[in-house]
CSV table of C-alpha atoms and ligand atoms in Angstrom, one decimal:
chain,number,residue,atom,x,y,z
I,1,UNK,CA,9.9,-30.9,-4.2
I,2,UNK,CA,12.7,-31.0,-6.8
I,3,UNK,CA,16.2,-30.4,-5.5
I,4,UNK,CA,17.4,-27.0,-6.3
I,5,UNK,CA,13.9,-25.6,-6.5
I,6,UNK,CA,13.2,-23.0,-3.9
I,7,UNK,CA,10.6,-23.8,-1.3
I,8,UNK,CA,7.5,-21.7,-1.4
I,9,UNK,CA,7.3,-20.2,2.1
I,10,UNK,CA,3.9,-19.1,3.1
I,11,UNK,CA,3.9,-18.3,6.7
I,12,UNK,CA,0.6,-17.5,8.5
I,13,UNK,CA,1.5,-14.3,10.2
I,14,UNK,CA,-1.9,-12.7,10.9
I,15,UNK,CA,-4.8,-13.6,13.1
I,16,UNK,CA,-7.6,-15.3,11.1
I,17,UNK,CA,-9.7,-13.0,8.9
I,18,UNK,CA,-11.1,-10.1,10.8
I,19,UNK,CA,-13.1,-8.5,7.9
I,20,UNK,CA,-16.5,-9.1,9.5
I,21,UNK,CA,-15.4,-7.7,12.9
I,22,UNK,CA,-13.6,-4.7,11.4
I,23,UNK,CA,-16.7,-3.9,9.2
I,24,UNK,CA,-19.1,-4.0,12.1
I,25,UNK,CA,-16.8,-2.0,14.3
I,26,UNK,CA,-16.2,0.6,11.6
I,27,UNK,CA,-19.9,1.0,10.7
I,28,UNK,CA,-21.1,1.3,14.3
I,29,UNK,CA,-18.4,3.8,15.2
I,30,UNK,CA,-18.9,7.6,15.1
I,31,UNK,CA,-17.9,8.8,12.6
I,32,UNK,CA,-18.2,5.7,10.5
I,33,UNK,CA,-15.1,4.4,8.8
I,34,UNK,CA,-13.7,1.3,7.1
I,35,UNK,CA,-10.1,0.2,6.8
I,36,UNK,CA,-8.7,0.8,3.2
I,37,UNK,CA,-6.8,-2.5,3.2
I,38,UNK,CA,-10.2,-4.2,2.4
I,39,UNK,CA,-10.4,-2.4,-1.0
I,40,UNK,CA,-8.2,-5.1,-2.4
I,41,UNK,CA,-10.2,-8.2,-3.1
I,42,UNK,CA,-10.0,-9.6,-6.7
I,43,UNK,CA,-12.5,-7.0,-8.1
I,44,UNK,CA,-10.9,-4.1,-6.1
I,45,UNK,CA,-7.3,-5.1,-7.2
I,46,UNK,CA,-8.4,-5.1,-10.8
I,47,UNK,CA,-10.0,-1.7,-10.4
I,48,UNK,CA,-6.8,-0.4,-8.7
I,49,UNK,CA,-4.8,-1.7,-11.7
I,50,UNK,CA,-7.1,0.4,-13.9
I,51,UNK,CA,-6.6,3.5,-11.6
I,52,UNK,CA,-2.8,3.2,-12.1
I,53,UNK,CA,-3.3,3.6,-15.8
I,54,UNK,CA,-5.8,6.6,-15.7
I,55,UNK,CA,-4.5,9.8,-17.2
I,56,UNK,CA,-5.3,11.7,-14.0
I,57,UNK,CA,-3.6,9.3,-11.7
I,58,UNK,CA,0.0,10.3,-11.9
I,59,UNK,CA,1.6,8.5,-8.9
I,60,UNK,CA,2.2,5.1,-10.5
I,61,UNK,CA,3.6,6.6,-13.8
I,62,UNK,CA,5.8,9.0,-11.8
I,63,UNK,CA,7.2,6.3,-9.5
I,64,UNK,CA,7.9,3.9,-12.4
I,65,UNK,CA,9.7,6.6,-14.3
I,66,UNK,CA,11.8,7.5,-11.2
I,67,UNK,CA,12.7,3.9,-10.5
I,68,UNK,CA,13.6,3.2,-14.1
I,69,UNK,CA,15.7,6.4,-14.4
I,70,UNK,CA,17.5,6.0,-11.1
I,71,UNK,CA,17.7,2.2,-10.7
I,72,UNK,CA,21.5,2.1,-11.0
I,73,UNK,CA,21.9,4.9,-8.4
I,74,UNK,CA,19.4,3.1,-6.1
I,75,UNK,CA,21.0,-0.3,-6.6
I,76,UNK,CA,24.5,1.1,-5.8
I,77,UNK,CA,23.3,1.7,-2.2
I,78,UNK,CA,22.4,-1.9,-1.7
I,79,UNK,CA,24.7,-4.1,0.4
I,80,UNK,CA,26.2,-7.1,-1.6
I,81,UNK,CA,24.3,-10.4,-1.3
I,82,UNK,CA,21.2,-8.7,0.2
I,83,UNK,CA,17.6,-9.9,0.6
I,84,UNK,CA,15.0,-7.4,-0.8
I,85,UNK,CA,12.0,-7.4,1.4
I,86,UNK,CA,8.9,-5.8,-0.3
I,87,UNK,CA,6.1,-4.7,2.0
I,88,UNK,CA,2.8,-5.3,0.1
I,89,UNK,CA,4.7,-6.8,-2.9
I,90,UNK,CA,1.7,-8.5,-4.6
I,91,UNK,CA,2.6,-7.6,-8.2
I,92,UNK,CA,6.4,-7.4,-8.5
I,93,UNK,CA,6.4,-4.9,-11.4
I,94,UNK,CA,8.3,-2.2,-9.4
I,95,UNK,CA,10.6,-4.7,-7.7
I,96,UNK,CA,11.6,-6.1,-11.1
I,97,UNK,CA,13.1,-2.8,-12.0
I,98,UNK,CA,15.4,-3.0,-8.9
I,99,UNK,CA,16.1,-6.8,-9.5
I,100,UNK,CA,17.2,-6.1,-13.0
I,101,UNK,CA,19.5,-3.2,-11.8
I,102,UNK,CA,21.0,-4.8,-8.7
I,103,UNK,CA,23.0,-7.9,-9.1
I,104,UNK,CA,23.6,-7.5,-5.3
I,105,UNK,CA,20.1,-8.9,-4.6
I,106,UNK,CA,20.3,-12.6,-3.8
I,107,UNK,CA,16.8,-13.1,-2.4
I,108,UNK,CA,13.4,-11.5,-2.8
I,109,UNK,CA,10.8,-11.6,0.0
I,110,UNK,CA,7.4,-10.2,-1.1
I,111,UNK,CA,5.0,-9.8,1.8
I,112,UNK,CA,1.4,-9.5,0.8
I,113,UNK,CA,-2.1,-10.5,2.0
I,114,UNK,CA,-3.1,-12.0,-1.4
I,115,UNK,CA,-1.5,-15.5,-1.2
I,116,UNK,CA,-2.7,-16.8,-4.6
I,117,UNK,CA,-1.3,-13.8,-6.4
I,118,UNK,CA,2.0,-14.2,-4.6
I,119,UNK,CA,2.4,-17.8,-5.6
I,120,UNK,CA,1.9,-17.0,-9.3
I,121,UNK,CA,4.2,-14.1,-9.2
I,122,UNK,CA,6.9,-16.1,-7.4
I,123,UNK,CA,6.8,-18.8,-10.1
I,124,UNK,CA,7.3,-16.1,-12.8
I,125,UNK,CA,10.1,-14.4,-10.9
I,126,UNK,CA,12.0,-17.7,-10.5
I,127,UNK,CA,11.7,-18.2,-14.2
I,128,UNK,CA,12.9,-14.7,-15.1
I,129,UNK,CA,15.6,-14.5,-12.4
I,130,UNK,CA,17.0,-18.1,-12.2
I,131,UNK,CA,19.6,-17.1,-9.6
I,132,UNK,CA,17.2,-15.3,-7.3
I,133,UNK,CA,15.8,-17.1,-4.2
I,134,UNK,CA,12.1,-16.1,-3.7
I,135,UNK,CA,10.5,-16.5,-0.3
I,136,UNK,CA,6.9,-15.2,-0.5
I,137,UNK,CA,5.2,-14.4,2.8
I,138,UNK,CA,1.4,-14.4,2.8
I,139,UNK,CA,0.1,-12.0,5.4
I,140,UNK,CA,-0.4,-8.5,6.6
I,141,UNK,CA,3.0,-6.8,6.5
I,142,UNK,CA,2.2,-4.6,9.5
I,143,UNK,CA,1.9,-7.8,11.5
I,144,UNK,CA,5.1,-9.5,10.2
I,145,UNK,CA,7.3,-10.2,13.2
I,146,UNK,CA,10.6,-11.1,11.4
I,147,UNK,CA,12.1,-11.8,8.0
I,148,UNK,CA,12.1,-15.4,6.9
I,149,UNK,CA,14.8,-17.5,8.6
I,150,UNK,CA,16.3,-18.3,5.1
I,151,UNK,CA,17.5,-14.6,4.9
I,152,UNK,CA,18.9,-14.6,8.5
I,153,UNK,CA,22.5,-14.3,7.3
I,154,UNK,CA,21.9,-11.8,4.5
I,155,UNK,CA,21.9,-8.0,4.9
I,156,UNK,CA,18.4,-6.7,4.1
I,157,UNK,CA,17.0,-4.0,1.9
I,158,UNK,CA,13.4,-2.9,2.3
I,159,UNK,CA,11.1,-1.7,-0.5
I,160,UNK,CA,7.8,0.0,0.2
I,161,UNK,CA,6.6,1.6,-3.1
I,162,UNK,CA,3.4,3.2,-4.2
I,163,UNK,CA,3.0,5.7,-1.4
I,164,UNK,CA,1.1,3.0,0.5
I,165,UNK,CA,2.7,4.6,3.5
I,166,UNK,CA,0.3,7.5,2.9
I,167,UNK,CA,-2.6,5.3,4.1
I,168,UNK,CA,-1.2,5.4,7.6
I,169,UNK,CA,-1.8,8.3,10.0
I,170,UNK,CA,1.6,10.0,10.5
I,171,UNK,CA,2.1,8.4,13.9
I,172,UNK,CA,1.3,5.0,12.5
I,173,UNK,CA,3.7,5.6,9.6
I,174,UNK,CA,6.4,6.4,12.2
I,175,UNK,CA,5.5,3.2,14.1
I,176,UNK,CA,5.7,1.2,10.8
I,177,UNK,CA,9.1,2.7,9.9
I,178,UNK,CA,10.4,1.7,13.4
I,179,UNK,CA,8.9,-1.8,12.9
I,180,UNK,CA,10.5,-2.1,9.5
I,181,UNK,CA,13.9,-1.1,11.0
I,182,UNK,CA,13.6,-4.0,13.5
I,183,UNK,CA,12.7,-6.5,10.8
I,184,UNK,CA,15.3,-5.3,8.3
I,185,UNK,CA,18.1,-5.1,10.9
I,186,UNK,CA,21.5,-3.4,11.1
I,187,UNK,CA,22.8,-1.5,8.2
I,188,UNK,CA,19.6,-2.0,6.2
I,189,UNK,CA,18.7,0.3,3.4
I,190,UNK,CA,15.0,1.1,2.9
I,191,UNK,CA,13.5,2.4,-0.4
I,192,UNK,CA,10.2,4.1,0.1
I,193,UNK,CA,7.9,5.7,-2.5
I,194,UNK,CA,6.1,8.8,-1.2
I,195,UNK,CA,3.5,11.0,-3.0
I,196,UNK,CA,4.2,14.8,-2.6
I,197,UNK,CA,2.0,17.7,-1.5
I,198,UNK,CA,1.0,19.6,-4.6
I,199,UNK,CA,-1.8,22.0,-5.8
I,200,UNK,CA,-5.2,20.8,-4.7
I,201,UNK,CA,-6.7,20.6,-8.2
I,202,UNK,CA,-4.1,18.1,-9.4
I,203,UNK,CA,-4.7,15.9,-6.3
I,204,UNK,CA,-8.5,16.3,-6.7
I,205,UNK,CA,-8.5,15.1,-10.3
I,206,UNK,CA,-6.3,12.1,-9.4
I,207,UNK,CA,-9.0,10.8,-7.0
I,208,UNK,CA,-12.0,12.0,-9.1
I,209,UNK,CA,-11.2,10.6,-12.5
I,210,UNK,CA,-13.5,11.4,-15.4
I,211,UNK,CA,-14.2,7.7,-16.2
I,212,UNK,CA,-15.4,7.1,-12.6
I,213,UNK,CA,-13.0,4.2,-11.9
I,214,UNK,CA,-12.0,5.6,-8.5
I,215,UNK,CA,-15.7,5.9,-7.6
I,216,UNK,CA,-16.2,2.2,-8.6
I,217,UNK,CA,-13.1,1.2,-6.5
I,218,UNK,CA,-14.5,3.0,-3.5
I,219,UNK,CA,-18.0,1.6,-3.9
I,220,UNK,CA,-16.6,-1.9,-4.4
I,221,UNK,CA,-16.0,-1.9,-0.6
I,222,UNK,CA,-19.8,-2.0,-0.1
I,223,UNK,CA,-20.2,-4.6,-2.9
I,224,UNK,CA,-17.6,-6.7,-1.1
I,225,UNK,CA,-19.5,-6.4,2.2
I,226,UNK,CA,-22.6,-7.5,0.3
I,227,UNK,CA,-20.8,-10.5,-1.3
I,228,UNK,CA,-18.8,-11.7,1.7
I,229,UNK,CA,-20.8,-10.7,4.8
I,230,UNK,CA,-24.4,-10.8,3.5
I,231,UNK,CA,-24.6,-7.0,3.5
I,232,UNK,CA,-27.7,-5.2,2.0
I,233,UNK,CA,-26.1,-2.1,0.6
I,234,UNK,CA,-27.8,-0.5,-2.4
I,235,UNK,CA,-24.8,0.9,-4.3
I,236,UNK,CA,-27.0,3.4,-6.0
I,237,UNK,CA,-27.8,4.9,-2.6
I,238,UNK,CA,-24.2,5.9,-1.9
I,239,UNK,CA,-21.8,8.2,-3.7
I,240,UNK,CA,-18.0,8.6,-4.0
I,241,UNK,CA,-16.5,11.7,-2.3
I,242,UNK,CA,-12.8,12.5,-2.5
I,243,UNK,CA,-11.2,15.8,-1.6
I,244,UNK,CA,-8.0,17.3,-0.5
I,245,UNK,CA,-7.9,18.2,3.2
I,246,UNK,CA,-5.0,20.7,3.2
I,247,UNK,CA,-5.0,21.2,7.0
I,248,UNK,CA,-3.9,17.5,7.2
I,249,UNK,CA,-2.1,17.2,3.9
I,250,UNK,CA,-4.3,14.3,2.9
I,251,UNK,CA,-6.8,13.1,0.3
I,252,UNK,CA,-9.9,11.8,2.1
I,253,UNK,CA,-12.2,9.3,0.4
I,254,UNK,CA,-15.7,8.8,1.7
I,255,UNK,CA,-18.9,7.0,0.7
I,256,UNK,CA,-21.8,9.4,1.3
I,257,UNK,CA,-25.4,8.2,1.9
I,258,UNK,CA,-27.7,9.9,-0.7
I,259,UNK,CA,-30.6,9.6,1.8
I,260,UNK,CA,-31.7,8.7,5.3
I,261,UNK,CA,-31.6,4.9,5.3
I,262,UNK,CA,-31.0,1.7,7.4
I,263,UNK,CA,-28.7,-1.0,6.0
I,264,UNK,CA,-28.5,-4.5,7.4
I,265,UNK,CA,-25.1,-6.2,7.5
I,266,UNK,CA,-25.5,-9.8,8.8
I,267,UNK,CA,-27.3,-9.2,12.2
I,268,UNK,CA,-26.6,-5.5,12.6
I,269,UNK,CA,-28.8,-2.7,11.4
I,270,UNK,CA,-26.8,0.4,10.5
I,271,UNK,CA,-28.6,3.8,10.4
I,272,UNK,CA,-27.5,6.6,8.0
I,273,UNK,CA,-28.5,10.2,8.0
I,274,UNK,CA,-28.9,11.8,4.6
I,275,UNK,CA,-25.4,12.9,3.6
I,276,UNK,CA,-23.7,10.9,6.4
I,277,UNK,CA,-20.4,9.4,5.2
I,278,UNK,CA,-18.2,6.3,5.7
I,279,UNK,CA,-14.6,7.5,5.7
I,280,UNK,CA,-12.8,4.8,3.6
I,281,UNK,CA,-9.3,6.2,3.0
I,282,UNK,CA,-6.7,8.8,3.9
I,283,UNK,CA,-3.9,9.3,1.5
I,284,UNK,CA,-1.3,11.5,3.2
I,285,UNK,CA,1.0,13.6,1.1
I,286,UNK,CA,4.4,14.7,2.3
I,287,UNK,CA,7.1,17.2,1.2
I,288,UNK,CA,10.6,15.8,0.7
I,289,UNK,CA,11.6,17.5,4.0
I,290,UNK,CA,8.5,16.4,6.0
I,291,UNK,CA,9.0,12.8,5.0
I,292,UNK,CA,12.7,13.0,5.9
I,293,UNK,CA,11.8,14.4,9.3
I,294,UNK,CA,9.3,11.5,9.8
I,295,UNK,CA,12.0,8.9,8.9
I,296,UNK,CA,14.6,10.6,11.0
I,297,UNK,CA,12.4,10.4,14.1
I,298,UNK,CA,11.6,6.7,13.3
I,299,UNK,CA,15.0,5.0,13.2
I,300,UNK,CA,16.2,6.0,9.8
I,301,UNK,CA,18.8,8.4,8.3
I,302,UNK,CA,17.8,9.9,4.9
I,303,UNK,CA,20.5,8.9,2.3
I,304,UNK,CA,19.0,10.3,-0.9
I,305,UNK,CA,15.7,11.2,-2.5
I,306,UNK,CA,14.8,11.3,-6.2
I,307,UNK,CA,11.8,13.3,-7.4
I,308,UNK,CA,10.1,14.6,-10.6
I,309,UNK,CA,8.3,17.3,-8.6
I,310,UNK,CA,5.2,15.1,-8.3
I,311,UNK,CA,6.3,12.0,-6.5
I,312,UNK,CA,9.4,11.0,-4.5
I,313,UNK,CA,11.5,7.9,-4.0
I,314,UNK,CA,13.6,8.0,-0.7
I,315,UNK,CA,16.6,5.8,0.2
I,316,UNK,CA,17.0,5.6,4.0
I,317,UNK,CA,19.7,3.9,6.0
I,318,UNK,CA,19.0,2.2,9.3
I,319,UNK,CA,20.2,4.5,12.1
I,320,UNK,CA,22.7,2.8,14.4
I,321,UNK,CA,20.6,2.1,17.4
I,322,UNK,CA,23.7,1.6,19.6
I,323,UNK,CA,25.2,4.9,18.7
A,401,LIG,C1,-2.4,2.6,-3.0
A,401,LIG,C2,-2.8,3.9,-1.1
A,401,LIG,C3,-1.2,4.6,-2.7
A,401,LIG,O1,-3.7,6.6,-2.0
A,401,LIG,O2,-3.3,6.9,-4.1
A,401,LIG,C4,-5.9,5.3,-5.4
A,401,LIG,C5,-4.9,4.1,-3.3
A,401,LIG,N1,-7.1,5.2,-3.6
A,401,LIG,N2,-7.0,5.9,-5.7
A,401,LIG,C6,-3.5,6.2,-3.1
A,401,LIG,C7,-5.9,4.9,-4.1
A,401,LIG,C8,-7.8,5.9,-4.6
A,401,LIG,C9,-3.5,4.6,-3.4
A,401,LIG,N3,-2.5,3.9,-2.5
């Protein structure tokens, strides 16, 4: 390696791939479910990119506008010489807004399961921000034990955009926030993007777009099982269902069997009743207040929140655990 060039740090931080085991467990459970993290193979990631540009899917546009508009205010909260740790930072589009605004960021640590994407992105970032140290970590960010040793002496800032936190059950979100507090350490600031509760028709349209891209994204999970695990799903025999469950403040996505059928996945036969669904995703929505309460109960003090009425960006400060 050339002197002066930053080492690419890919640390194995998860158990070997458990896709097969998770799929069989989910499809043999009652009710059937699959973890949403498996949406994002190459095909699924490309479909998600298309979702973010759909007219009905407001969250990405809202969050980008909020970050652009308030980047100086957000950056002013960062400790000098800090390392920015992004949870799920595969494409650094949103982090770049903070990197441009905050001269205080000395290092950037994107943590993502897609290792190839991370490598490409790290190279581009080093070119665009020559003074920035980039330490990519390939792995599941919920399983990350600690920040890279290279950042041990730097104060840390966390970044968790996209309302990815909405994929967690509220108690899991609380656990993740506490976990992030441990990784980020004393005096850390944490910037979290959170989608807001709003009228059901707007939410419905955001997950039932006219072009059918979200349906393709959902069905790709079955296509991926066919490709990678020798599954025998007929994609025509399942349909995309997405609806707002107001009792739980969450969008639910399901794949519904159009008929009674048996589908073989490697050595396991899975029976479906007509209309039976596989629950593939929850996307929890919060109010500013309900998210603040969640953060407050999970090791963080709310510092500030920015919103356009649709989406919110929260800045949290690590609560002093010794106090
Ligand atoms: C990436 C989890 C924030 O919940 O809105 C988009 C994923 N699913 N359309 C979301 C998603 C269907 C997205 N998150």
